[in-house]
Tab-separated table of C-alpha atoms in Angstrom:
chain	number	residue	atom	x	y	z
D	8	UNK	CA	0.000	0.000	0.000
D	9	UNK	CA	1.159	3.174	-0.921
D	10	UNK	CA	1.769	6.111	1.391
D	11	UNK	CA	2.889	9.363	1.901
D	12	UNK	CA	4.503	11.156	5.047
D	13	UNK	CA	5.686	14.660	5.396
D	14	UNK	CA	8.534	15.596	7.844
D	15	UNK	CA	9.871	18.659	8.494
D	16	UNK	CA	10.090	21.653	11.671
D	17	UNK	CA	6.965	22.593	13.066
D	18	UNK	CA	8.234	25.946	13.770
D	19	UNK	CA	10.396	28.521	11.466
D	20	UNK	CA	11.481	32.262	11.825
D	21	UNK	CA	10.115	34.769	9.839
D	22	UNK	CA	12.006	35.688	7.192
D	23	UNK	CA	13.775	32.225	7.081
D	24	UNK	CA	13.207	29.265	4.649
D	25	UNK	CA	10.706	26.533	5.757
D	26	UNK	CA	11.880	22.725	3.855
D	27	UNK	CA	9.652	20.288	4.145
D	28	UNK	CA	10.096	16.554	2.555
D	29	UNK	CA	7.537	13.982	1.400
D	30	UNK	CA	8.464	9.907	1.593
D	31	UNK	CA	6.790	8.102	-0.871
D	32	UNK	CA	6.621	3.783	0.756
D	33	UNK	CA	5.281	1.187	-0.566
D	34	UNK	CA	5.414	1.815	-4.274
D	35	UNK	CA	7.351	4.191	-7.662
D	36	UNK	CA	7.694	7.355	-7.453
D	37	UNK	CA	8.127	7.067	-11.259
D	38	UNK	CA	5.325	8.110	-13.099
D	39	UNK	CA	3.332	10.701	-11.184
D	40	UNK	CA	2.808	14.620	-10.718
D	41	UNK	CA	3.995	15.307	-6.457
D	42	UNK	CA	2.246	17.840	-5.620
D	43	UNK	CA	2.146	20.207	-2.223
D	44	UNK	CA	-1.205	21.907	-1.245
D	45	UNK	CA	-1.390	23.899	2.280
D	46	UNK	CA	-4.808	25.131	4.442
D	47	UNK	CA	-4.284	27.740	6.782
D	48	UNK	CA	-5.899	28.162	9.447
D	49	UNK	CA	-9.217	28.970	9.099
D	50	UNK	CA	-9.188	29.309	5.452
D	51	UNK	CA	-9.535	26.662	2.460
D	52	UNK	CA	-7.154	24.558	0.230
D	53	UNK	CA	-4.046	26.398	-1.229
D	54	UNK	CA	-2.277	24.203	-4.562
D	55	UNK	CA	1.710	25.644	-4.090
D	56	UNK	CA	3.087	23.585	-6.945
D	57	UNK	CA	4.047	20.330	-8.461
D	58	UNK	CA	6.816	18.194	-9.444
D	59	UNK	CA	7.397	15.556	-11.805
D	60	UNK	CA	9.440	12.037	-11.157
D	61	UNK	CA	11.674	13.866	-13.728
D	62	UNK	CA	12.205	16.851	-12.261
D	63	UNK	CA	9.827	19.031	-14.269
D	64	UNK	CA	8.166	21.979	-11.724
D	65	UNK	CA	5.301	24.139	-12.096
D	66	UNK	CA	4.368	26.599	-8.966
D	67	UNK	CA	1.743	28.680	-7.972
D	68	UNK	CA	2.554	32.545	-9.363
D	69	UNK	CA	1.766	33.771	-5.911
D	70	UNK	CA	4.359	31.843	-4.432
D	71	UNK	CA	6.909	31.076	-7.104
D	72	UNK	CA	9.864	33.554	-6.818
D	73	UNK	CA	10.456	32.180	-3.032
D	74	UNK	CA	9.386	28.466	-3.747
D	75	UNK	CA	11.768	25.837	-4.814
D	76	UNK	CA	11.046	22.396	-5.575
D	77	UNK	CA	13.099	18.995	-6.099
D	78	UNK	CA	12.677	15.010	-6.220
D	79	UNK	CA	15.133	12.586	-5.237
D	80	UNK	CA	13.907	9.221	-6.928
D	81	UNK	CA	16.860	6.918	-5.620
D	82	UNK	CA	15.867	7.906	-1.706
D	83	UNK	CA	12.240	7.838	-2.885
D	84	UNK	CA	11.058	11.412	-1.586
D	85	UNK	CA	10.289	15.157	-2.902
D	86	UNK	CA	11.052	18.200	-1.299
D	87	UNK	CA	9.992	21.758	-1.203
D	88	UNK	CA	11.499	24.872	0.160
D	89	UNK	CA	9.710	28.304	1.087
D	90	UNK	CA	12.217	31.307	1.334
D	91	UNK	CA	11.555	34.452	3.188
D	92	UNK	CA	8.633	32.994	5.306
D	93	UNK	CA	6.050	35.200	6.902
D	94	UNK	CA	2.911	34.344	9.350
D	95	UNK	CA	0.646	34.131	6.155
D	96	UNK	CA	3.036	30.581	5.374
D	97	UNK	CA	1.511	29.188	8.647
D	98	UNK	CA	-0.322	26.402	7.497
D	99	UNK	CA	-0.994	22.533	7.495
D	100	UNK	CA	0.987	21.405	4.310
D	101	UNK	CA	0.110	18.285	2.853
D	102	UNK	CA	2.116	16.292	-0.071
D	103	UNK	CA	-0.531	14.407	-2.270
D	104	UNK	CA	-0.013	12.043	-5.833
D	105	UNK	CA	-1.821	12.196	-9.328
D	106	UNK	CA	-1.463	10.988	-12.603
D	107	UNK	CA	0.366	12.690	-15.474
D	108	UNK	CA	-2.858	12.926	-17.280
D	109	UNK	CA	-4.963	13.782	-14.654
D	110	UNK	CA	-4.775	16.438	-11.396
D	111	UNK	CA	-7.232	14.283	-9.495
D	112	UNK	CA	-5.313	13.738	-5.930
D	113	UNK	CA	-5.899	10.307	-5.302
D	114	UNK	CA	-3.001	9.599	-2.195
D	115	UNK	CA	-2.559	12.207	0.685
D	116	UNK	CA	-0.064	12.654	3.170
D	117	UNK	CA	-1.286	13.458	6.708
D	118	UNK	CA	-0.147	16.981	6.742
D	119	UNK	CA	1.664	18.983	8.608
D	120	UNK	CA	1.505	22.015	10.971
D	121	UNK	CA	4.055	24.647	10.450
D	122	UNK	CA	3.711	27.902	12.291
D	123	UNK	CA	5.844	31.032	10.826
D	124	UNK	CA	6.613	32.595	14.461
D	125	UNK	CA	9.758	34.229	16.224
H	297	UNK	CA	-6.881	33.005	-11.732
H	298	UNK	CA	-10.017	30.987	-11.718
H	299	UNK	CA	-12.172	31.429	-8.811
H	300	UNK	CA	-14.479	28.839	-7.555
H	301	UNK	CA	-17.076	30.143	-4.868
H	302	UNK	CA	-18.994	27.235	-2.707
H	303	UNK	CA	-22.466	27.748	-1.073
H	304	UNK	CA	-23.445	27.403	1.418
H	305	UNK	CA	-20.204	28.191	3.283
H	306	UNK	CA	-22.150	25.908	6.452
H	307	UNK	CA	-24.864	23.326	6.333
H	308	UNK	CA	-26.885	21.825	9.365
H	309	UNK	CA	-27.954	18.649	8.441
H	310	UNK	CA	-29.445	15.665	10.549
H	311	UNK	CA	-28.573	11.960	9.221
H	312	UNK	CA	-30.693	10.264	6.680
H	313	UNK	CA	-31.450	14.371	5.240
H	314	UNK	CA	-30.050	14.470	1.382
H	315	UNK	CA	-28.034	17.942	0.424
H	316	UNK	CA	-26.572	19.674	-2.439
H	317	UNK	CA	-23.618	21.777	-2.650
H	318	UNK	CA	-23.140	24.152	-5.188
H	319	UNK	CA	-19.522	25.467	-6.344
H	320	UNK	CA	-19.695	28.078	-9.027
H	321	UNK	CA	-16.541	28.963	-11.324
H	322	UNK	CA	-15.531	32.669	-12.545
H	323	UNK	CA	-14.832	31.283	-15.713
H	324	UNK	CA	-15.586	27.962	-17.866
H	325	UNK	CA	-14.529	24.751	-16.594
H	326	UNK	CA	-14.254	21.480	-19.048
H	327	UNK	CA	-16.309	18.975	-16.494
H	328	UNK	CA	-13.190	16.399	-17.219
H	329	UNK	CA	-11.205	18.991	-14.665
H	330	UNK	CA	-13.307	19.175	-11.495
H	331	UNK	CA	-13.464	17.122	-8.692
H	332	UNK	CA	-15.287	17.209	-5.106
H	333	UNK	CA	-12.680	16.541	-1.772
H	334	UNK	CA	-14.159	15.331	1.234
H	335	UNK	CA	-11.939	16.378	4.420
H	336	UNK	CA	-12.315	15.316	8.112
H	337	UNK	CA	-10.700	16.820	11.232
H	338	UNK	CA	-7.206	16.263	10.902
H	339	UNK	CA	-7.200	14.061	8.384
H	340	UNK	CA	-6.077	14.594	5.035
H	341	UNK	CA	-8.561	15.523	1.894
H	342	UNK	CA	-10.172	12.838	0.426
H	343	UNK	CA	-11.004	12.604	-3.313
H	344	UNK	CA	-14.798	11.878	-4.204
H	345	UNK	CA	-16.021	13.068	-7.296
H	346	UNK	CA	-13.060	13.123	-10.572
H	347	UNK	CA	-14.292	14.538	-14.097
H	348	UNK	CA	-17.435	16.459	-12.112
H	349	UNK	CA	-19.587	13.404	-12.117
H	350	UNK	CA	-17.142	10.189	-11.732
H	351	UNK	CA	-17.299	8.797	-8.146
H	352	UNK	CA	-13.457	7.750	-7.398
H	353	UNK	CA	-13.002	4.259	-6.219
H	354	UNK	CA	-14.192	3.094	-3.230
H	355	UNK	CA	-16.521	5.911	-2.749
H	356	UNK	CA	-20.692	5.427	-1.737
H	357	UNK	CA	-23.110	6.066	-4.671
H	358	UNK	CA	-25.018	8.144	-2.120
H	359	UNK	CA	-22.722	10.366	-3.391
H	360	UNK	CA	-23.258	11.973	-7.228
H	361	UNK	CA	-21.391	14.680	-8.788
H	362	UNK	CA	-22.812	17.314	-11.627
H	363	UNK	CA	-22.797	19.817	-13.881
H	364	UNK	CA	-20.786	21.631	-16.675
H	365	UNK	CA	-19.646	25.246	-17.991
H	366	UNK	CA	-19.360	27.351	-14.470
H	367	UNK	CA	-21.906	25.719	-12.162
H	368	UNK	CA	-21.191	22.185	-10.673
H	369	UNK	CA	-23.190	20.471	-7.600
H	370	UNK	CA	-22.122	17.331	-4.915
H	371	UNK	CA	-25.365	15.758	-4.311
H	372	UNK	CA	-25.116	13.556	-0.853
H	373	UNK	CA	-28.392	11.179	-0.531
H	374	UNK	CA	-29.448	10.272	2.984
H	375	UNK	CA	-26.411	11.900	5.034
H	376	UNK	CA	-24.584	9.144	6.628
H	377	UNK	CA	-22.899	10.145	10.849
H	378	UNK	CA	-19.475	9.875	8.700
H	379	UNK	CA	-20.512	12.047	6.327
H	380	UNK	CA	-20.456	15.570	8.665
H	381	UNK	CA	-17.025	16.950	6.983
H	382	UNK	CA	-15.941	19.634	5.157
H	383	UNK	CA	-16.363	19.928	1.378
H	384	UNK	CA	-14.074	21.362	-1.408
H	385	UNK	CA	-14.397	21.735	-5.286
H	386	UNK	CA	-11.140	22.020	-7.078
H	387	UNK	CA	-10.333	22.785	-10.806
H	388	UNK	CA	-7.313	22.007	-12.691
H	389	UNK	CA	-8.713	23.246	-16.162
H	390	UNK	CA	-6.721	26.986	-15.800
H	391	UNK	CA	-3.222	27.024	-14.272
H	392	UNK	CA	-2.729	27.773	-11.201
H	393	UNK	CA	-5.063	24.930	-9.971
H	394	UNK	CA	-7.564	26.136	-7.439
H	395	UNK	CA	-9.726	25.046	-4.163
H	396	UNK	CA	-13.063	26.316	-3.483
H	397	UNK	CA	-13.217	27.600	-0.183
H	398	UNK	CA	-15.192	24.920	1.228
H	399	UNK	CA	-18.349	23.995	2.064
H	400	UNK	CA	-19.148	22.369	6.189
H	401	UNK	CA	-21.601	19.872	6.602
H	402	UNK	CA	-22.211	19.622	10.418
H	403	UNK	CA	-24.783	17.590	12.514
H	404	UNK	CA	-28.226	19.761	13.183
């Protein structure tokens, strides 16, 4: 069975960079859009971007001069970094799978909680 | 940036009722691009509805997806106690890819 699980700190400094990772277990990582989607509190669903098994990004305008993404297929994870962080980054982040034809999300991560705070 | 508005932003609803929630697009949507989430207290999103009317695998035909152009509906028939969650339309038609801002069902 298939399964995602972001790690990362639950707590980063304004201004600094949040990094977050998503391990995919339990099957290819080969093959599929990796996507990252956030809620803040209070609010709904936020798509930040996307990455392909072969590298190939596409990111949300709002956030795409800070955001970086990458995938590491040998170690079977993706990553995603947030520069310049600021309370409005606070959110539950979530890594999530779909097909390449196809941006219905059918494998979620848990989420989790990261609070922009000094 | 396509918008997609949700309404009711709440819903009281006693089991066994049936409900529809609307989402309504700024601009067109090609059906084959919107789907319905289903999301729980800390849990993560669920899909439900793929291609505005295709119920993903696994999922109860008590629940039915509809609708084309800028106006789509999630029909639930006869609420079930696990049904009380929150509700999200997404679009993937127009980059960036966008979330309604969801729609809670909660127990009357």
């Amino acid at each position: 069975q298939v399964q995602l699980q972001e790690s990362g700190p639950g707590l980063v400094k304004p201004s600094e960079t949040l990094s977050l990772s998503c391990s995919v277990s339990g099957g290819s990582i080969v093959g599929y859009y990796w996507t990252w989607i956030r809620r803040p509190a209070g609010k709904g669903l936020e798509w930040v971007g996307r990455i392909s098994s072969s590298g190939s990004t596409r990111y949300n305008p709002s956030l795409e001069s800070r955001l970086t993404m990458s995938v590491d297929t040998s170690n079977h994870q993706f990553s995603l970094k947030l520069t310049s962080v600021s309370a409005a980054d606070t959110a539950v982040y979530f890594c999530a799978r779909s097909a390449v034809d196809t941006a219905d999300f059918d494998l979620w991560g848990q989420g989790t909680l990261v609070t922009v705070s000094s | 940036e396509i918008v997609l508005t949700q309404s009711p932003g709440t819903l009281s609803l006693s089991p066994g009722e049936s409900t529809t929630l609307s989402c309504r697009a700024s601009q067109t949507i090609r059906s084959k691009y919107l789907g319905w989430y289903q999301q729980k207290p800390g849990q993560a999103p669920r899909l439900l509805i793929s291609g505005a009317s295709n119920r993903a695998t696994g999922i109860p035909d008590r629940f039915s997806g509809s609708g084309s152009g800028t106006d789509f509906t999630l029909t639930i028939s006869r609420l079930e106690p696990e049904d009380f969650a929150v509700y999200y339309c997404h679009q993937y038609d127009s980059a960036p890819q966008t979330f309604g801002q969801g729609t809670r069902v909660e127990i009357k």
